[in-house]
Tab-separated table of C-alpha atoms and ligand atoms in Angstrom:
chain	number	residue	atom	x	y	z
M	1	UNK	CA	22.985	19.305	-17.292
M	2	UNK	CA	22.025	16.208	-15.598
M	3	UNK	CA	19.710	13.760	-16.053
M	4	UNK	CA	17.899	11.923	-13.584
M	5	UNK	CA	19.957	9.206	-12.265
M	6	UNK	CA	17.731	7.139	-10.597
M	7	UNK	CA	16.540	5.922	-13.541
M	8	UNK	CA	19.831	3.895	-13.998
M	9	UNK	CA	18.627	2.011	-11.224
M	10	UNK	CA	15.291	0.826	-13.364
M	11	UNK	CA	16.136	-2.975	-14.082
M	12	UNK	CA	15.361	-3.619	-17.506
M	13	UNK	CA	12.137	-5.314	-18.127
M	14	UNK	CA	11.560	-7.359	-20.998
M	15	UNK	CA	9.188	-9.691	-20.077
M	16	UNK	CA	6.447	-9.054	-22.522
M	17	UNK	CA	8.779	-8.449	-25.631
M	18	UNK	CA	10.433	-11.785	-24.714
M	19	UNK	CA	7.071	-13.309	-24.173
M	20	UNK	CA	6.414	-11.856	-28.232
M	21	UNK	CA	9.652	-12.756	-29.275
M	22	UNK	CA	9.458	-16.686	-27.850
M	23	UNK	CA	5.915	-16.453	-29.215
M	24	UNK	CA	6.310	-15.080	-32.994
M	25	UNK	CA	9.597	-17.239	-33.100
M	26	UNK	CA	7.230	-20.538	-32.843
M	27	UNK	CA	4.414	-19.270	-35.213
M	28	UNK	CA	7.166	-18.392	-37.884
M	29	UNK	CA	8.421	-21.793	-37.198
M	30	UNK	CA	5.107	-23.295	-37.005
M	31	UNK	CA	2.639	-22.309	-39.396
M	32	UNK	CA	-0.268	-24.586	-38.945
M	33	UNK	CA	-0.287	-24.445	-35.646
M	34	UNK	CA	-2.988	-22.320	-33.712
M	35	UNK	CA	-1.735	-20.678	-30.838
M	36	UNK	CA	-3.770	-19.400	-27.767
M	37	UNK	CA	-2.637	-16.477	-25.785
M	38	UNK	CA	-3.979	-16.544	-22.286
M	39	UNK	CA	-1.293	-14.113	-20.817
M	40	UNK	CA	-3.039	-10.827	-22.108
M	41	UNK	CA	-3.626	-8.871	-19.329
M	42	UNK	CA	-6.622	-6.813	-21.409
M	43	UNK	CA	-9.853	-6.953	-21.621
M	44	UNK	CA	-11.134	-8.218	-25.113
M	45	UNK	CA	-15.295	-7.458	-24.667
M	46	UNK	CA	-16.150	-4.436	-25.745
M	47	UNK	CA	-18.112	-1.514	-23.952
M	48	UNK	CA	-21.875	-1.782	-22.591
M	49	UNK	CA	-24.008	-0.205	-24.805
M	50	UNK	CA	-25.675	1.953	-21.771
M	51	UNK	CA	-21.492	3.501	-21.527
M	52	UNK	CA	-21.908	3.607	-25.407
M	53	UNK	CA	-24.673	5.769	-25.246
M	54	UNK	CA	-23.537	8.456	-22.388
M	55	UNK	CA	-20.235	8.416	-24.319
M	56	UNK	CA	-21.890	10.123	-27.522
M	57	UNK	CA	-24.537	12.080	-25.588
M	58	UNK	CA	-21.432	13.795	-23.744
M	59	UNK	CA	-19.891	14.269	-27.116
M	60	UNK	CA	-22.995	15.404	-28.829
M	61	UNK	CA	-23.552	18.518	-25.728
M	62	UNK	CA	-19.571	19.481	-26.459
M	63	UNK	CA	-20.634	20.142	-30.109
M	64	UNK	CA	-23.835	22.412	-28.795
M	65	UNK	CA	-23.793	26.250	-27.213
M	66	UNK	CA	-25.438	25.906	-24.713
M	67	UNK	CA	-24.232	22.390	-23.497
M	68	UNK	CA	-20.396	22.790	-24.585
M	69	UNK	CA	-17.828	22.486	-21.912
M	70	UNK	CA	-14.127	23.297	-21.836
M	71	UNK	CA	-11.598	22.195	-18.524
M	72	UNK	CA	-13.303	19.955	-16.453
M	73	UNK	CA	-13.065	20.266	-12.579
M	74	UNK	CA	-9.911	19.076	-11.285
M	75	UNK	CA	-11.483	16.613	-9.335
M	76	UNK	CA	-14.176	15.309	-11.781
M	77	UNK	CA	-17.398	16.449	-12.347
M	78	UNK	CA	-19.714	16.387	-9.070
M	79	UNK	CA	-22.357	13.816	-10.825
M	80	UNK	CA	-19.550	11.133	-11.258
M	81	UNK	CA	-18.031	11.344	-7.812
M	82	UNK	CA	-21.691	11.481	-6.980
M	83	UNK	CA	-22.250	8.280	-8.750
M	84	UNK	CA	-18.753	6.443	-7.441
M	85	UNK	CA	-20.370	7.600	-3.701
M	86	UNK	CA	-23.590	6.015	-4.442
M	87	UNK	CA	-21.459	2.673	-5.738
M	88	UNK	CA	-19.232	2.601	-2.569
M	89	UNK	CA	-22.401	2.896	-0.274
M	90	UNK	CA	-24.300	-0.390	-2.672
M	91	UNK	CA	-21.314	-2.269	-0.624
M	92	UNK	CA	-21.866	-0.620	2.453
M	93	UNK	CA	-18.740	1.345	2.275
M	94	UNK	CA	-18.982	5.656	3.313
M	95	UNK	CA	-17.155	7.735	0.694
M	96	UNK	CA	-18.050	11.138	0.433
M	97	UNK	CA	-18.232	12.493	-3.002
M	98	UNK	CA	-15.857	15.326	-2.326
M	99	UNK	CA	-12.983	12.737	-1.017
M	100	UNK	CA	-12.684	11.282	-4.615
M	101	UNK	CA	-10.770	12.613	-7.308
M	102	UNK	CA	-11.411	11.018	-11.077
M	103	UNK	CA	-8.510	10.763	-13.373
M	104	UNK	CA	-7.463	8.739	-16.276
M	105	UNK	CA	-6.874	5.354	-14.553
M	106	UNK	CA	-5.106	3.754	-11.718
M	107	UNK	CA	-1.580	4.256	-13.005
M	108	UNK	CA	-0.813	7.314	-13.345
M	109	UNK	CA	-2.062	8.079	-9.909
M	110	UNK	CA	-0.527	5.115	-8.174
M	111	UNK	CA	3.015	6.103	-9.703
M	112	UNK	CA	2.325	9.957	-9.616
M	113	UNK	CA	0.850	9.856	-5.813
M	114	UNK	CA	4.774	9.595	-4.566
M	115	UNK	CA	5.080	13.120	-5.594
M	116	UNK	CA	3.387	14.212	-2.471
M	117	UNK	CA	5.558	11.968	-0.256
M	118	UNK	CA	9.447	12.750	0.884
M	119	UNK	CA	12.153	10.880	-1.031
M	120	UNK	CA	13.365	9.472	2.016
M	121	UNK	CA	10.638	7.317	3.076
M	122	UNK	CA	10.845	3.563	2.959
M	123	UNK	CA	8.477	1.771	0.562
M	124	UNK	CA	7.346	-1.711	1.146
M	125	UNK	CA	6.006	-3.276	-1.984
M	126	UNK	CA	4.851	-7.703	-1.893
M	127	UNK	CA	5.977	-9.440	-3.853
M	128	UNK	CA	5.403	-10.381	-6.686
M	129	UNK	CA	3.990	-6.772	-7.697
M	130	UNK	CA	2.456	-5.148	-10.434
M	131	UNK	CA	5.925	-3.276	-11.504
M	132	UNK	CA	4.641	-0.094	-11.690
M	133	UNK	CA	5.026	0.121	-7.829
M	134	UNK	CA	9.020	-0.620	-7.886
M	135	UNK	CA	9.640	1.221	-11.127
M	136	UNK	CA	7.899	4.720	-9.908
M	137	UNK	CA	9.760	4.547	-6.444
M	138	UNK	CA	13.234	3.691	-7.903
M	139	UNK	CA	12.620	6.863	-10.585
M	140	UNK	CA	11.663	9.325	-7.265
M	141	UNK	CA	15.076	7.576	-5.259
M	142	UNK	CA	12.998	5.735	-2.630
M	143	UNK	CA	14.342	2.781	-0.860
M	144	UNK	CA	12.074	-0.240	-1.133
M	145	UNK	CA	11.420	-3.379	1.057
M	146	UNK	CA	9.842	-6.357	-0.342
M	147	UNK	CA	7.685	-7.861	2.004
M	148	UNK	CA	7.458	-11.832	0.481
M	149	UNK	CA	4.195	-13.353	-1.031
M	150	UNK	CA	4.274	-16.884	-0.775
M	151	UNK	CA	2.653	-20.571	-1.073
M	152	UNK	CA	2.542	-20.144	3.044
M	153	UNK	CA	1.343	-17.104	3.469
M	154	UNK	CA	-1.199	-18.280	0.535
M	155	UNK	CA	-0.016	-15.204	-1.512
M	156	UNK	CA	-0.942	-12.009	0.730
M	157	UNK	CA	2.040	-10.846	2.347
M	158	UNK	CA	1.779	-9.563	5.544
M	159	UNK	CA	3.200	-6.769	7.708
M	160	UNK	CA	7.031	-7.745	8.952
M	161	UNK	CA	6.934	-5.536	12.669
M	162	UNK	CA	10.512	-5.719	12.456
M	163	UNK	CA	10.607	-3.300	9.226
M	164	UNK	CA	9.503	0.319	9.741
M	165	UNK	CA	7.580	1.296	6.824
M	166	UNK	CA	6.807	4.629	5.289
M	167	UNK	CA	4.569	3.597	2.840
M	168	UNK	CA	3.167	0.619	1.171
M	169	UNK	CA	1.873	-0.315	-1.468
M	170	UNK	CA	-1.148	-3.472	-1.111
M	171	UNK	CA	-3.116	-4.417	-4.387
M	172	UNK	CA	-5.936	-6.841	-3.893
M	173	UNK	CA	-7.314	-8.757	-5.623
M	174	UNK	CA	-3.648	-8.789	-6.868
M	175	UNK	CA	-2.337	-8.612	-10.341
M	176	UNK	CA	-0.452	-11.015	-10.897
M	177	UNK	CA	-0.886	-13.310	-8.765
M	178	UNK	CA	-5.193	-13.035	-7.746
M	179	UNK	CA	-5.355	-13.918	-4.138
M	180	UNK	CA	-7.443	-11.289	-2.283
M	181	UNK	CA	-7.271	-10.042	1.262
M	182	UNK	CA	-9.382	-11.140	3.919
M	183	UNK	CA	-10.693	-8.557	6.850
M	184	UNK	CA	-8.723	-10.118	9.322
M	185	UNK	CA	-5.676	-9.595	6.885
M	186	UNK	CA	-6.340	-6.146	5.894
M	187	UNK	CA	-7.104	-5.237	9.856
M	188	UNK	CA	-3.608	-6.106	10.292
M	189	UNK	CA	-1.948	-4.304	7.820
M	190	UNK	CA	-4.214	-1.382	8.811
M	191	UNK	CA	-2.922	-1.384	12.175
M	192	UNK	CA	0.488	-1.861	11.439
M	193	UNK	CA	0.321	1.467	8.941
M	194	UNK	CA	-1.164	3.283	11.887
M	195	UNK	CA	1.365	2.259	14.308
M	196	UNK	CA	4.117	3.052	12.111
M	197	UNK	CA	2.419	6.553	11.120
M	198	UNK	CA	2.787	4.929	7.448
M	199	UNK	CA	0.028	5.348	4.135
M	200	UNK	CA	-0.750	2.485	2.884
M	201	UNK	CA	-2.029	3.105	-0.974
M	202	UNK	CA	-4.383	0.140	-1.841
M	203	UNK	CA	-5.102	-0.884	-5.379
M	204	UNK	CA	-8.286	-1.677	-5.985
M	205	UNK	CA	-8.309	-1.938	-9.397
M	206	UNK	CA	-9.853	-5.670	-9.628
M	207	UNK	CA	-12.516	-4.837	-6.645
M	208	UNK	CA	-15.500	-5.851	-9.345
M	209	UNK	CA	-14.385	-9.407	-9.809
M	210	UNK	CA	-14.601	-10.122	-5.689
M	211	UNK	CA	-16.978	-12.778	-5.016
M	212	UNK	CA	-17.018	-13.776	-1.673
M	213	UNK	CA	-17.028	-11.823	1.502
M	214	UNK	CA	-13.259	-9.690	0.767
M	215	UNK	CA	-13.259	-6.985	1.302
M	216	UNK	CA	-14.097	-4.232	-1.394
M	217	UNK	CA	-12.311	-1.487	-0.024
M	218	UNK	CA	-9.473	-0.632	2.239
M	219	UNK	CA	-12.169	1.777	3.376
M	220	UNK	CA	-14.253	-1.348	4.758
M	221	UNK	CA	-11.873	-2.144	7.323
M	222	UNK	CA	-11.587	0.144	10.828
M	223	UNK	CA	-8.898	2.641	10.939
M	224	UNK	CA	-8.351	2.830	6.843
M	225	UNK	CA	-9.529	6.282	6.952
M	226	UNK	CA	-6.983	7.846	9.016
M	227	UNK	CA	-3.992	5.300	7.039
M	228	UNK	CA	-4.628	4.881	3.715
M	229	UNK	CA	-5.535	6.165	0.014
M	230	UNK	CA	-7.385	3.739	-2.385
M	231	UNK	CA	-6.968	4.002	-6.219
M	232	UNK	CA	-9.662	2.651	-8.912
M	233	UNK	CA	-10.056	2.193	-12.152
M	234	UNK	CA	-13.043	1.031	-15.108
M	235	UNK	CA	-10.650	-0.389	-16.787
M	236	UNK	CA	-10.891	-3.744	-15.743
M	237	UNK	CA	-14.299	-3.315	-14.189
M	238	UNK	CA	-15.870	-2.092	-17.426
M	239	UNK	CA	-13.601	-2.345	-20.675
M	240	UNK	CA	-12.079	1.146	-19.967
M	241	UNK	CA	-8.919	0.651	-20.945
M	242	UNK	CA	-8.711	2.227	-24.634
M	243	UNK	CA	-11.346	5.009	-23.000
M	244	UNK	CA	-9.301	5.682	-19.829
M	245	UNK	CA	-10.884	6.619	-16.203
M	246	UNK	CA	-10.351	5.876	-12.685
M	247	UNK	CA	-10.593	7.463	-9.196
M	248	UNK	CA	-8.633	8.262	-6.227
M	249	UNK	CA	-9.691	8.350	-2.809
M	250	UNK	CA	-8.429	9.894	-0.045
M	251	UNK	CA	-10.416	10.697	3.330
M	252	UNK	CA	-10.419	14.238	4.493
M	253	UNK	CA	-9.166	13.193	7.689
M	254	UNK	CA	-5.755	11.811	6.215
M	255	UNK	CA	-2.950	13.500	7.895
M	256	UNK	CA	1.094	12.990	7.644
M	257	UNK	CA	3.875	15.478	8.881
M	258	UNK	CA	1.551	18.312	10.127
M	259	UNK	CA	-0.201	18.538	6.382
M	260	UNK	CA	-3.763	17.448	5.048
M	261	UNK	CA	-3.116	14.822	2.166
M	262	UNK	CA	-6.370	15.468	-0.021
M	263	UNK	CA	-5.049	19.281	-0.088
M	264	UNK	CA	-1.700	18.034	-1.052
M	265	UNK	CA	-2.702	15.688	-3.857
M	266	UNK	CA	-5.297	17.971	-4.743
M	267	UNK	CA	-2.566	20.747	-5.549
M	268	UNK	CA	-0.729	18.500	-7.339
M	269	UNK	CA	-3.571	17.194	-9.603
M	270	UNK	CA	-4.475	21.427	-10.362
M	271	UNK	CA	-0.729	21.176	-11.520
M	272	UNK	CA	0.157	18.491	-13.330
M	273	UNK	CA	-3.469	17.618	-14.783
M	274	UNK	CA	-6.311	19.398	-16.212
M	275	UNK	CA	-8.712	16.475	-15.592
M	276	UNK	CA	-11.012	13.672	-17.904
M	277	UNK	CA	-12.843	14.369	-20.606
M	278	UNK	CA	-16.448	15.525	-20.326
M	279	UNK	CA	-17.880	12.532	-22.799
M	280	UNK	CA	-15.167	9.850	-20.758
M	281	UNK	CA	-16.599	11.443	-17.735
M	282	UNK	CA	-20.478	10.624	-18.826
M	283	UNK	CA	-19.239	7.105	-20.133
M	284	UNK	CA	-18.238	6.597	-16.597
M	285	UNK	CA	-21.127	7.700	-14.290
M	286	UNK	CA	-23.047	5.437	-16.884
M	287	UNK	CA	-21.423	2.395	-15.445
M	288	UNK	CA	-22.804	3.235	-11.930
M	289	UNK	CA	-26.316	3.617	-13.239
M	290	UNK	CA	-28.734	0.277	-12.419
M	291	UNK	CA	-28.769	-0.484	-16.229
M	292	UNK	CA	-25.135	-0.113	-16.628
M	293	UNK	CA	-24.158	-1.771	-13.177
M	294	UNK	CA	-26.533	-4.926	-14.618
M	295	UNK	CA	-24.533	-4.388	-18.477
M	296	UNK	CA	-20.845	-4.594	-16.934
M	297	UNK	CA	-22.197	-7.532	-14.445
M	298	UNK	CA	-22.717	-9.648	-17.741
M	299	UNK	CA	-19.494	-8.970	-19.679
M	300	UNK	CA	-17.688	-9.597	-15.536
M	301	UNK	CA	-19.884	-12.661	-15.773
M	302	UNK	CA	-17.661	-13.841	-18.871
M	303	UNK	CA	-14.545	-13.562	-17.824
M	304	UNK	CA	-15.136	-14.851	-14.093
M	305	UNK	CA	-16.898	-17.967	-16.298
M	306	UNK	CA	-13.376	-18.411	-18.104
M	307	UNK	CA	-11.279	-17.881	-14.660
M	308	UNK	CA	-13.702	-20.642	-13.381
M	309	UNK	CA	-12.815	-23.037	-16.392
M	310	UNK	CA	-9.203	-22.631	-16.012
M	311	UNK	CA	-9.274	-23.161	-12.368
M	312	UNK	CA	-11.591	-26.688	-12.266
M	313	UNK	CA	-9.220	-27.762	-15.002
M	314	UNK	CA	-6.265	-27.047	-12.083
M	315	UNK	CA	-8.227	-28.457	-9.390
M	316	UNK	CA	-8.367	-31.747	-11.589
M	317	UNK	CA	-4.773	-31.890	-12.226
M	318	UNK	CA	-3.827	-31.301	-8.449
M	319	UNK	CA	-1.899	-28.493	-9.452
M	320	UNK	CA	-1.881	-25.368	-6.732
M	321	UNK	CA	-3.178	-21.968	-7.814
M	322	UNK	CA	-4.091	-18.696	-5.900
M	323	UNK	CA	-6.657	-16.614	-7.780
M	324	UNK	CA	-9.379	-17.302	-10.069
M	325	UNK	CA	-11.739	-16.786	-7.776
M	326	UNK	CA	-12.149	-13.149	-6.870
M	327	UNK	CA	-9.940	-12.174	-9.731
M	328	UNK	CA	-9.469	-12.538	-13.319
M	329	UNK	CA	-5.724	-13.835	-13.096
M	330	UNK	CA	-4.930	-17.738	-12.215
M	331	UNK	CA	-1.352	-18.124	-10.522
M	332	UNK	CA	-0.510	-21.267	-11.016
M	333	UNK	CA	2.732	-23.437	-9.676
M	334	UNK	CA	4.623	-24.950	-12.506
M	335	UNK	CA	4.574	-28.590	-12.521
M	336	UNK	CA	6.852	-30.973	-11.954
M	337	UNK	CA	9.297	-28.032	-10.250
M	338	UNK	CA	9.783	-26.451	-13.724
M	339	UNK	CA	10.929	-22.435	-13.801
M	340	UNK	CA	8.675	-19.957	-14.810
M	341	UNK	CA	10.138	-19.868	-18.639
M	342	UNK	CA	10.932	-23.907	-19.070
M	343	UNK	CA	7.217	-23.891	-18.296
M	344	UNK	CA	6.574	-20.997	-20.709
M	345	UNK	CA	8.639	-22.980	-23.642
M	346	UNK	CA	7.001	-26.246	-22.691
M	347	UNK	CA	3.408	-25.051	-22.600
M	348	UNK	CA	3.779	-23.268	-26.301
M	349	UNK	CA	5.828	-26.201	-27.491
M	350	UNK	CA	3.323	-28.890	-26.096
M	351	UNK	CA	0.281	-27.447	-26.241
M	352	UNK	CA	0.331	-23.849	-27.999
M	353	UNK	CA	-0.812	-22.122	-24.941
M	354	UNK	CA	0.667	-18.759	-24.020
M	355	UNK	CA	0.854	-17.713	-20.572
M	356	UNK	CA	3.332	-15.096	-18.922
M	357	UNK	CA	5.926	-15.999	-16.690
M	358	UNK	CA	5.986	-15.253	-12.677
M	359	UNK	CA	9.251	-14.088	-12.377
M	360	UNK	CA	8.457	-11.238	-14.676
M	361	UNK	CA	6.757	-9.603	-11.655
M	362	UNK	CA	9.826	-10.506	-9.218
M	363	UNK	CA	12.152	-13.189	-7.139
M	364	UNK	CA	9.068	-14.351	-5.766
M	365	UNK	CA	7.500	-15.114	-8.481
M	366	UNK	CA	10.083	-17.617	-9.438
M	367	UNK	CA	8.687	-21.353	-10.595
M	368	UNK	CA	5.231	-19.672	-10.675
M	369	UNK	CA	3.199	-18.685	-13.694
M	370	UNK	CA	0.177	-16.378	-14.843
M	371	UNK	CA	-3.095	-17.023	-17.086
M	372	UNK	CA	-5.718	-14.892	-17.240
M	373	UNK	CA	-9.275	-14.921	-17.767
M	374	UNK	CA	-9.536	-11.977	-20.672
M	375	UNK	CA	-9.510	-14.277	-23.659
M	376	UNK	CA	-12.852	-15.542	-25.906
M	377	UNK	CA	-14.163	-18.560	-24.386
M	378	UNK	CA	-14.069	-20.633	-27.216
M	379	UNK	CA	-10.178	-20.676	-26.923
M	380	UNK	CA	-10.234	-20.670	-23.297
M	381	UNK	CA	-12.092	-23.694	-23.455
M	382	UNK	CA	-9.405	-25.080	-26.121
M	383	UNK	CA	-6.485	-24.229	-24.345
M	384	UNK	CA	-7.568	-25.422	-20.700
M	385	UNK	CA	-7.968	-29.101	-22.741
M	386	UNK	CA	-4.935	-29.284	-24.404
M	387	UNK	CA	-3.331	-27.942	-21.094
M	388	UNK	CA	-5.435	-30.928	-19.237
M	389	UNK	CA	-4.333	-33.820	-22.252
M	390	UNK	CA	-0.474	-32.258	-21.491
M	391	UNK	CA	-0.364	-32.538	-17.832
M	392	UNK	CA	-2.947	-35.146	-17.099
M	393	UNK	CA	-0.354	-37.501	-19.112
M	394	UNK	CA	2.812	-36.285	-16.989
V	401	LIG	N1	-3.285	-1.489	-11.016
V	401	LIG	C1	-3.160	-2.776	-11.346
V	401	LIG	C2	-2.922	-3.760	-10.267
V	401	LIG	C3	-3.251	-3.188	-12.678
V	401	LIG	O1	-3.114	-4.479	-12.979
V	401	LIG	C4	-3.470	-2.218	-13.679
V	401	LIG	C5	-3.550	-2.597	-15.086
V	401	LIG	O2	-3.254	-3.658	-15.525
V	401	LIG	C6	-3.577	-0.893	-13.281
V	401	LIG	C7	-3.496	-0.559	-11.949
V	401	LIG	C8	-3.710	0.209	-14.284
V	401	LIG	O3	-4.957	0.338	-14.734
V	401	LIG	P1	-5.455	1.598	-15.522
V	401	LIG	O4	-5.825	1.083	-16.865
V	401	LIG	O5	-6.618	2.077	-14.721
V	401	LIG	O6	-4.379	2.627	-15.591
């Protein structure tokens, strides 16, 4: 018997326990002291009351004859993909219902999608990257490319012609680092894919928190539909992430190596998943009602309000940042040339702030550093001052 071997290739990750361990260590040591996290990378407001509502109604019908319902549709019930539709088409983006396929959040289909793809292809991944990218691909034996984000390229990687890629993986507005593509950006990379007969599978997960004229969707850009697959999630957009629902969408047209992709995925979703719960699946089309599209706007409001206080306070200080903007993660530069954990120890010695460290999410994250926008705003407000006394001095 043999395991899979690939997985001795996973690099340890211990970024978060570290960040606990560092973190604990200090609050052992110092008692009085009140510490303020702003690396969590969850959402702390809780659910709209409209979501609150559908959720028990949906539970309420299971417990009824006549209303009770046992497996869901593969796909998701036809009045949420309905609903997503109708939310695509409010930014001016065509989805038809029957190319999106609900499921219980962005990562298990952005790590599970490679099942449908060859082991052989060549995966290009920027970087830094949210690790669940790398860590999926190295588990299925796939050879992956980094393709750099940087201060020059202002954090959006683009497409290297000289590297022939199979598929790639583009999340914008990016965790960690927050920059967002523009069209002209995405255009590229959407010709490049079809050139090289690649997928591209676009994260979309922090779509709600884009503000200016970035794209939305991979789908808004010419050519997407015949190139790429874009994966959502109400996590982030609405507190889902104890409740547990995204989408997947993936146009009819797609084709790779002679085979239809939807009817791919699709038979791999009708065996490795029997679908979202009816009540979860209510919850969610009550997000894309008016009421509930006005109820999530207010608790987006809040953190976007907190990403805004962080960033002024970095404008002040002269300190460069991508993010903050269309996204609620700030990516900050340490100061004074510091590396990602000296600025880590510094910031919770000096000022009791708690951030998470770039290189956690690769080389290229080195010297860089993450806050997000997820905390109360009480403490946000607390630790952007004490970060302002610290640095303003130096
Ligand atoms: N994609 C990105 C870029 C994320 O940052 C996250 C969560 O942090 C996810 C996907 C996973 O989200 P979900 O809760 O929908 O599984």
């Amino acid at each position: 018997m043999k395991i899979n071997h690939n997985f001795d290739n996973l690099v340890p990750n211990y970024l978060f326990a570290d960040i606990a361990k560092r973190t604990n260590a200090y609050i052992a040591a110092n008692p009085d002291k009140k510490v303020i996290k702003l690396g969590i990378g969850d959402v702390t407001l809780p659910l709209a009351p409209v979501v609150v509502d559908a959720l028990k109604k949906g539970a309420d019908e299971l417990g009824v004859k006549e209303t009770f319902k046992g497996y869901p549709d593969y796909e998701g019930y036809a009045f949420l993909r309905e609903a997503i539709s109708g939310y695509y088409a409010s930014f001016g983006v065509t989805v038809d219902k029957d190319e999106i396929l609900v499921n219980d959040g962005a990562k298990s289909d952005t790590a599970n999608i490679g099942d449908i793809f060859g082991t052989e292809n060549t995966v290009v991944v920027t970087d830094p990257v949210y690790p669940v990218y790398v860590d999926s691909n190295i588990m299925a034996g796939r050879e992956i490319v980094i393709a750099p984000s940087t201060a020059e390229n202002g954090f959006c990687a683009m497409p290297d012609e000289s590297v022939k890629a199979d598929i790639i993986y583009l999340c914008s507005p990016n965790n960690p680092t927050g920059a967002a593509y523009s069209r002209e950006q995405l255009k590229a990379w959407v010709d490049y894919a079809n050139k090289n007969d690649a997928i591209i599978l676009y994260d979309a997960a922090y779509e709600a928190f884009i503000t200016d004229d970035c794209p939305r969707s991979i789908f808004a850009i010419e050519g997407a539909r015949t190139c790429a697959i874009e994966f959502c999630s109400l996590s982030k957009t609405a507190g889902f992430t104890g409740t547990r629902c995204g989408y997947t969408v993936i146009p009819r047209e797609l084709e790779r190596d002679g085979h239809n992709i939807y009817k791919l995925w699709y038979r791999r979703e009708a065996t490795k998943f029997n679908g979202v719960s009816y009540p979860v699946q209510c919850a969610a089309a009550a997000v894309f009602s008016e009421e509930g599209q006005r109820q999530i706007r207010e608790n987006l409001e809040y953190y976007k309000e907190n990403a805004r206080i962080i960033a002024s306070a970095l404008d002040e200080l002269g300190i460069y940042y991508t993010g903050g903007k269309n996204s609620p993660y700030i990516w900050l530069k340490c100061p004074n040339g510091m590396g990602s954990w000296e600025f880590f120890d510094y910031l919770l010695e000096n000022a009791q702030v708690v951030g998470t460290p770039g290189e956690g999410f690769g080389e290229c994250g080195r010297g860089y550093f993450r806050l997000t926008s997820f905390g109360d705003r009480d403490n946000t407000i607390e630790a952007v001052e004490r970060i302002r006394k610290l640095l303003g001095r130096s």
